[in-house]
Amino acid sequence: MVSCGKKKPTAEDGEKDLTKKTAANPIFEHAWPTPQAEKELSTSVTTGLTTAEAEQRLARDGPNALTPPPTTPWWVNLGKHLLGGFALLLWAGGILCFIVYAIDQTRLPEFYLGVVLVVVVVVTGLFGYWQDSKADAVLAGFLKLTPQQAIVVRDGNEGVEMDATKLVKGDVVIMSGGQKVPADVLVIECQGLKVDNSSLTGESLPQKRGVGQSDELPHETHNIAFFGTQCTEGLAKGIVIRCGDDTFMGQIATAAVEGEKPQTQMQIELNRFILIITAIAVVLGLVFFGIAFALGYDWVVAVIFMIGIIVANVPEGLLVTVTVALTITAKNMAAKNVLVKNVETIETLGAVTVICSDKTGTLTQNRMTVRHAIYSHESAVGKISPMDHPGDGTPERQSTNNSATTNGPFLGRSASPGEEAPAPAQATPTISISASGPGASGGGGRRESLLASSLDMSRPALHAVHYGTKFRSPQDTTLEFGLLLRCAALCNHARFVEKKGPLMQRPTNGDASESALLKFSTSHMNVDLARKQNPEVCCVPFNSSKKFMVTIHCQPEGSHLLLMKGAPERIISRCNRLVNGTPCDEDQRRELQAAQMELAANGERVLAFAQLELPVQNFPKGFKFDVEEENFPLEGLQFIGMLSMEDPPREEVPKAVAECQSAGIQVVMVTGDHPLTAKSIATQVGIIDFEAVVTNLETSNPDATAVVVTGPEIDDLTDDQWDFILSRKQIVFARTLPQQKQRIVAEFQNRDHVVAVTGDGVNDSPALKKADVGIAMGVTGSEVAKDAADMILMDDNFASIVKGVEEGRLIFDNLKKSIVYTLESNIPEILPFLANITIRIPLALTTIMILGIDLGTDMLPAIAFAYERPELNIMKRKPRDRVRDRLVTLQLIGVSYLQIGMIQGFSAYTAFFWVLNDFGFTTNNLLTQQQGVTWDRSDTDSENIGTCYRFVDDGGAGGGVNAGGIERCAGFGYRNLALRTAQSAHFVATVVGQIAGGIIHKTRFLSQLQHNWENMVLNFGFFEEVALCCLLVYTPGLNSVFGFEPMAAEFWWCGWPYFFLTIVYDEWRKWWCRKFPKSLVYKLTFF
């Protein structure tokens, strides 16, 4: 026996395959007949469980609810942000600063630096944690699948309403239309119950339930109603066989929660970048710590050198920059109806090579819609032609002066009370379709008729009546078409819940098929008026054995009209003529069956319609019709025609699929629906070309470009077969189970693909979790699917994914620009410490000043690159190669450190030496005296007693000794003033160089003359850099904190020649790369 409640399916240690997880606890109860179920579950179908027994089982097994996914404690997440990335390096630097201060408490600058480093780590860590917390808050309330109430039989009392979480195995429950199934239930009595299994199996149509096993597979059998699915109509009684995590849905949800999520591409790239920079910083720091110690420096001084080098190498603000840039992109995507739960997956979406898309609700509208009409139409002879589909609004025939008559075609209609007036329809030609494709396609495909060559006056023709969300009607308002509309409207119990808004989006209270017929009829006639004038007096409801529905209506003149709809083979066999009087002989039946099969081969569901005018003498007004005795004829009917239905594609999907394919992304359909339906929709949206050679595993045509694979075939596939399937350009998987969807994702990933998965059902959640990017539907998606996904399409629009891919590719390009921009300033930041140690010149930039650049002037421009628009059409290029196209490459390091960084280094030191020379400290003296290490110490310091820091006192005339200047020894106050001013000039020149870097990195390939300056955030960032420089250098008090000294305006110009040199050099580099893409310059410098 299978226990209930919280017990989870077992699996072998280390097993990651969902197949084995679900196989560990398979559903087998569907094979039980009712007496065996009563015995196994110790219950009674008539009296149910006793309250005492139910409470005992509830205490043993736990509540009937899904276990929420495990959450990481807040303090663990906070710790990851405070100790991850560059944080450990900065923590180490801060702690060393405090140790230095503890040994020598006169070193206040080191203490302040330690405080600053700790504040930087804490603030950036809290910022990252805050961003993650906002994403987690979006998920609040997502796990709400559990039904709230259930109707049970307890202690012999029927109709007891109780909390569904208190159900136990063995409870007898009653289910009806509009309710959710409260657990996995074995059906023991059924009156037309249908359930919507789309969230579990992907089937778009409601599925009938019945008594007795109909299939060996539990998800295919009709005698089980699954937990969480919706009852659409009917009534049934059943025994609870499983609840909570043991249910079919529970096993899927558990597997999704336990599934291992692949590391995002952004995580991989950032970890690699952190490793590279950390290695550079630690190696340089340790090497120069050793060099300083070997040159005789005190170990405290050597430690300070090491801290400075580490701080200079580590871009403290870069992780914040990346986080903010991703957040900005996430907001841009939210404006495009893509909610991003994990911002790091944005870039991964840009690197996607395969999109495995669900069909129902994602590629299609999740609304059954009338697609084709089959009826006799003599004017169709010789004029069946391709049909164009103008993109106007939903056409609904508007009423003319002719009101609908009782027996007329009902083609005129007017708005019902409270209903918006419909838009006028446009007349269109009729169309025939082939067996290989639909009658009309979103891509404007045209089909030759297989029937056109042999049409005669009485032969039925195929007429396209629907395209996308728009109804079309034949150009001739024929009697046959009017009768077909009347039958579809009257032999129909669906009703509109409300009559406002677009016709196709109005809610109804009928099943999917009847709702489709109601909307189709409403688009051509006044259904309410027809029903009012022809009230229903008798009904034979549809059942699985008869496969037809009959309604009888009293017409205004008192006669009765019998209408029938149902499976074509059942309807045709009961007809002896067509409505135009043509005998329905064997030849005519074959013609009708051929037309029906033509549509069925495209995966469309076909219903046939017939009528019979009952003679008044036998069935006078007021006649009592008896359904049990069937005191009315069901044979000898007049065949009217047939209507085919399908869940049509979304109008925007074909274009979106084409854009994906042009971007080098393969779109694969993975659905639980029938193979014919899947292939039909795949062809309509462009996943399979109309001209493609389609194969399957039975034929295995090696020349085929397309393949359709069914779920039962997947479990036994060999590696060679997988290679064959996944090497096809166009792939459709149909009738797949959750574990098979997950297997498909894994097979693609094993072949080095980056996989995105879209889905809305619980059955999609394991694949969503397994995928590199899981994308759930926001409107129709189940809560389990949303929880397993990384992104949510708020409008359920597949086309929104294309916008997400573009944003993902753009943010990767822009992050490259941010990183190369940020790293360029490392050279003018590192060189001062190296020069101070090796050639002993004064320190040109202090550690606190470095933080002023990394966390001050550089931050806004680095973030502003997130607003930069693409240079070229990034959706025309292939997805990036994860091995070669890395976020940080040797070329990027080379450009930032050895090219632009070196220019900035020369610029900064030009300004530094210029200022010192102006104060009388000549470059020659600085290089020969080698007194830079003790320059900033007071004259009373033990190392400075007797030391002369020579400078030329020329009275401000300039020219030094040659102009009559006298060499003197500079006191601490004078040389400190000169050094602080020179450091300010070094700082300003570095910032000027960074402005040039910001300008050149607006593009990676194009010239600035080919790009625009519309990024106003970056433009403002340049202004902010200059303003912040002025604020730090010239504001009293603040400049003292950072060690700056106000300087003359002339020293600002030292960096500008290098500013223009930077722009000219980079323009030449990009021109050479564009002109000679195979040159050495391109290979070494294009990043």
Short mmCIF file of N, CA, C and O in Angstrom, two decimals, residues 295 297 305 828 830-845 905 908-910 912-913 916 921-936 949 979 982-983 986:
data_model
loop_
_atom_site.label_atom_id
_atom_site.label_comp_id
_atom_site.label_asym_id
_atom_site.label_seq_id
_atom_site.Cartn_x
_atom_site.Cartn_y
_atom_site.Cartn_z
N LEU A 295 64.39 44.62 -0.10
CA LEU A 295 65.09 45.89 -0.28
C LEU A 295 65.32 46.61 1.04
O LEU A 295 65.87 47.71 1.06
N TYR A 297 62.94 47.32 3.45
CA TYR A 297 61.82 48.04 4.05
C TYR A 297 61.33 47.31 5.29
O TYR A 297 61.42 46.08 5.40
N PHE A 305 52.44 48.42 1.34
CA PHE A 305 52.61 48.31 -0.11
C PHE A 305 51.69 47.23 -0.67
O PHE A 305 51.03 47.42 -1.69
N PRO A 828 47.11 53.29 -13.92
CA PRO A 828 47.54 54.48 -13.16
C PRO A 828 47.34 54.34 -11.66
O PRO A 828 47.87 55.15 -10.90
N ILE A 830 48.02 51.19 -10.04
CA ILE A 830 49.05 50.24 -9.61
C ILE A 830 50.45 50.85 -9.72
O ILE A 830 51.30 50.67 -8.83
N LEU A 831 50.71 51.59 -10.82
CA LEU A 831 52.05 52.12 -11.07
C LEU A 831 52.61 52.94 -9.90
O LEU A 831 53.82 52.84 -9.60
N PRO A 832 51.82 53.78 -9.22
CA PRO A 832 52.40 54.53 -8.10
C PRO A 832 53.04 53.65 -7.03
O PRO A 832 54.10 54.00 -6.50
N PHE A 833 52.41 52.51 -6.71
CA PHE A 833 52.98 51.64 -5.68
C PHE A 833 54.24 50.92 -6.19
O PHE A 833 55.22 50.78 -5.45
N LEU A 834 54.20 50.50 -7.45
CA LEU A 834 55.38 49.84 -8.02
C LEU A 834 56.55 50.82 -8.10
O LEU A 834 57.70 50.47 -7.77
N ALA A 835 56.27 52.04 -8.54
CA ALA A 835 57.34 53.05 -8.66
C ALA A 835 57.84 53.45 -7.28
O ALA A 835 59.04 53.69 -7.08
N ASN A 836 56.96 53.52 -6.31
CA ASN A 836 57.34 53.90 -4.95
C ASN A 836 58.28 52.87 -4.33
O ASN A 836 59.24 53.22 -3.62
N ILE A 837 58.05 51.58 -4.67
CA ILE A 837 58.89 50.52 -4.11
C ILE A 837 60.21 50.39 -4.87
O ILE A 837 61.28 50.30 -4.27
N THR A 838 60.13 50.38 -6.19
CA THR A 838 61.31 50.04 -7.00
C THR A 838 62.24 51.22 -7.24
O THR A 838 63.46 51.12 -7.03
N ILE A 839 61.70 52.35 -7.69
CA ILE A 839 62.59 53.48 -7.98
C ILE A 839 62.46 54.58 -6.92
O ILE A 839 63.04 55.65 -7.06
N ARG A 840 61.66 54.32 -5.90
CA ARG A 840 61.60 55.15 -4.69
C ARG A 840 61.25 56.61 -4.97
O ARG A 840 61.83 57.50 -4.38
N ILE A 841 60.32 56.84 -5.88
CA ILE A 841 59.79 58.19 -6.05
C ILE A 841 58.56 58.32 -5.18
O ILE A 841 57.98 57.32 -4.74
N PRO A 842 58.14 59.54 -4.88
CA PRO A 842 56.97 59.72 -4.00
C PRO A 842 55.74 59.00 -4.54
O PRO A 842 55.55 58.86 -5.75
N LEU A 843 54.89 58.59 -3.61
CA LEU A 843 53.67 57.85 -3.97
C LEU A 843 52.71 58.79 -4.68
O LEU A 843 52.25 59.79 -4.10
N ALA A 844 52.40 58.50 -5.95
CA ALA A 844 51.60 59.42 -6.76
C ALA A 844 50.11 59.32 -6.47
O ALA A 844 49.35 60.22 -6.84
N LEU A 845 49.65 58.24 -5.84
CA LEU A 845 48.21 58.06 -5.58
C LEU A 845 48.07 57.19 -4.34
O LEU A 845 48.63 56.10 -4.27
N GLY A 905 48.31 55.81 -17.76
CA GLY A 905 49.44 55.87 -16.84
C GLY A 905 50.42 56.98 -17.20
O GLY A 905 50.87 57.74 -16.33
N ALA A 908 48.77 60.36 -16.34
CA ALA A 908 48.75 60.66 -14.91
C ALA A 908 50.13 61.05 -14.41
O ALA A 908 50.28 62.01 -13.62
N TYR A 909 51.17 60.34 -14.85
CA TYR A 909 52.52 60.68 -14.38
C TYR A 909 53.04 61.95 -15.01
O TYR A 909 53.87 62.66 -14.41
N THR A 910 52.59 62.28 -16.21
CA THR A 910 52.94 63.58 -16.80
C THR A 910 52.44 64.71 -15.90
O THR A 910 53.16 65.66 -15.59
N PHE A 912 51.64 64.43 -12.72
CA PHE A 912 52.30 64.32 -11.42
C PHE A 912 53.66 65.03 -11.43
O PHE A 912 53.97 65.86 -10.57
N PHE A 913 54.50 64.69 -12.43
CA PHE A 913 55.84 65.29 -12.49
C PHE A 913 55.77 66.78 -12.84
O PHE A 913 56.61 67.57 -12.40
N LEU A 916 55.08 68.64 -9.54
CA LEU A 916 56.25 68.62 -8.67
C LEU A 916 57.36 69.51 -9.23
O LEU A 916 58.06 70.21 -8.47
N PHE A 921 60.66 70.54 -7.53
CA PHE A 921 61.19 69.17 -7.40
C PHE A 921 61.33 68.60 -8.82
O PHE A 921 60.37 68.12 -9.40
N THR A 922 62.54 68.69 -9.34
CA THR A 922 62.76 68.26 -10.71
C THR A 922 62.68 66.75 -10.81
O THR A 922 62.97 66.03 -9.84
N THR A 923 62.30 66.28 -11.98
CA THR A 923 62.20 64.83 -12.21
C THR A 923 63.54 64.16 -12.00
O THR A 923 63.62 63.05 -11.44
N ASN A 924 64.62 64.83 -12.42
CA ASN A 924 65.95 64.25 -12.25
C ASN A 924 66.28 64.04 -10.78
O ASN A 924 66.79 62.99 -10.38
N ASN A 925 65.97 65.05 -9.95
CA ASN A 925 66.23 64.91 -8.52
C ASN A 925 65.39 63.79 -7.91
O ASN A 925 65.85 63.03 -7.05
N LEU A 926 64.13 63.72 -8.32
CA LEU A 926 63.25 62.69 -7.76
C LEU A 926 63.77 61.29 -8.08
O LEU A 926 63.70 60.38 -7.24
N LEU A 927 64.27 61.11 -9.30
CA LEU A 927 64.75 59.78 -9.71
C LEU A 927 66.11 59.44 -9.08
O LEU A 927 66.40 58.27 -8.84
N THR A 928 66.96 60.47 -8.85
CA THR A 928 68.30 60.19 -8.33
C THR A 928 68.36 60.16 -6.81
O THR A 928 69.12 59.40 -6.22
N GLN A 929 67.52 60.96 -6.14
CA GLN A 929 67.56 61.00 -4.68
C GLN A 929 66.92 59.78 -4.04
O GLN A 929 67.32 59.36 -2.95
N GLN A 930 65.90 59.22 -4.71
CA GLN A 930 65.21 58.01 -4.23
C GLN A 930 64.77 58.15 -2.77
O GLN A 930 65.06 57.31 -1.91
N GLN A 931 64.07 59.24 -2.48
CA GLN A 931 63.60 59.52 -1.12
C GLN A 931 62.08 59.44 -1.00
O GLN A 931 61.52 59.90 -0.01
N GLY A 932 61.45 58.85 -1.99
CA GLY A 932 59.99 58.88 -2.04
C GLY A 932 59.30 58.15 -0.92
O GLY A 932 58.19 58.51 -0.53
N VAL A 933 59.93 57.10 -0.38
CA VAL A 933 59.25 56.29 0.64
C VAL A 933 59.03 57.07 1.92
O VAL A 933 58.02 56.92 2.60
N THR A 934 59.99 57.95 2.25
CA THR A 934 59.87 58.72 3.51
C THR A 934 59.39 60.14 3.27
O THR A 934 59.39 60.97 4.18
N TRP A 935 58.98 60.43 2.07
CA TRP A 935 58.59 61.79 1.68
C TRP A 935 57.48 62.35 2.56
O TRP A 935 57.48 63.52 2.93
N ASP A 936 56.50 61.51 2.88
CA ASP A 936 55.32 62.00 3.61
C ASP A 936 55.47 61.88 5.12
O ASP A 936 54.50 62.00 5.86
N TYR A 949 65.59 67.02 1.34
CA TYR A 949 64.76 66.84 0.14
C TYR A 949 64.96 68.07 -0.72
O TYR A 949 64.35 69.12 -0.50
N LEU A 979 53.39 67.41 -2.74
CA LEU A 979 52.97 66.04 -3.03
C LEU A 979 51.45 65.93 -3.13
O LEU A 979 50.92 65.29 -4.06
N ALA A 982 50.40 67.38 -6.38
CA ALA A 982 50.76 66.48 -7.49
C ALA A 982 49.85 65.26 -7.53
O ALA A 982 49.47 64.79 -8.61
N GLN A 983 49.50 64.74 -6.34
CA GLN A 983 48.58 63.61 -6.30
C GLN A 983 47.20 64.00 -6.83
O GLN A 983 46.53 63.22 -7.50
N HIS A 986 47.50 63.93 -10.53
CA HIS A 986 47.50 62.53 -10.97
C HIS A 986 46.08 61.99 -10.99
O HIS A 986 45.65 61.33 -11.95
#
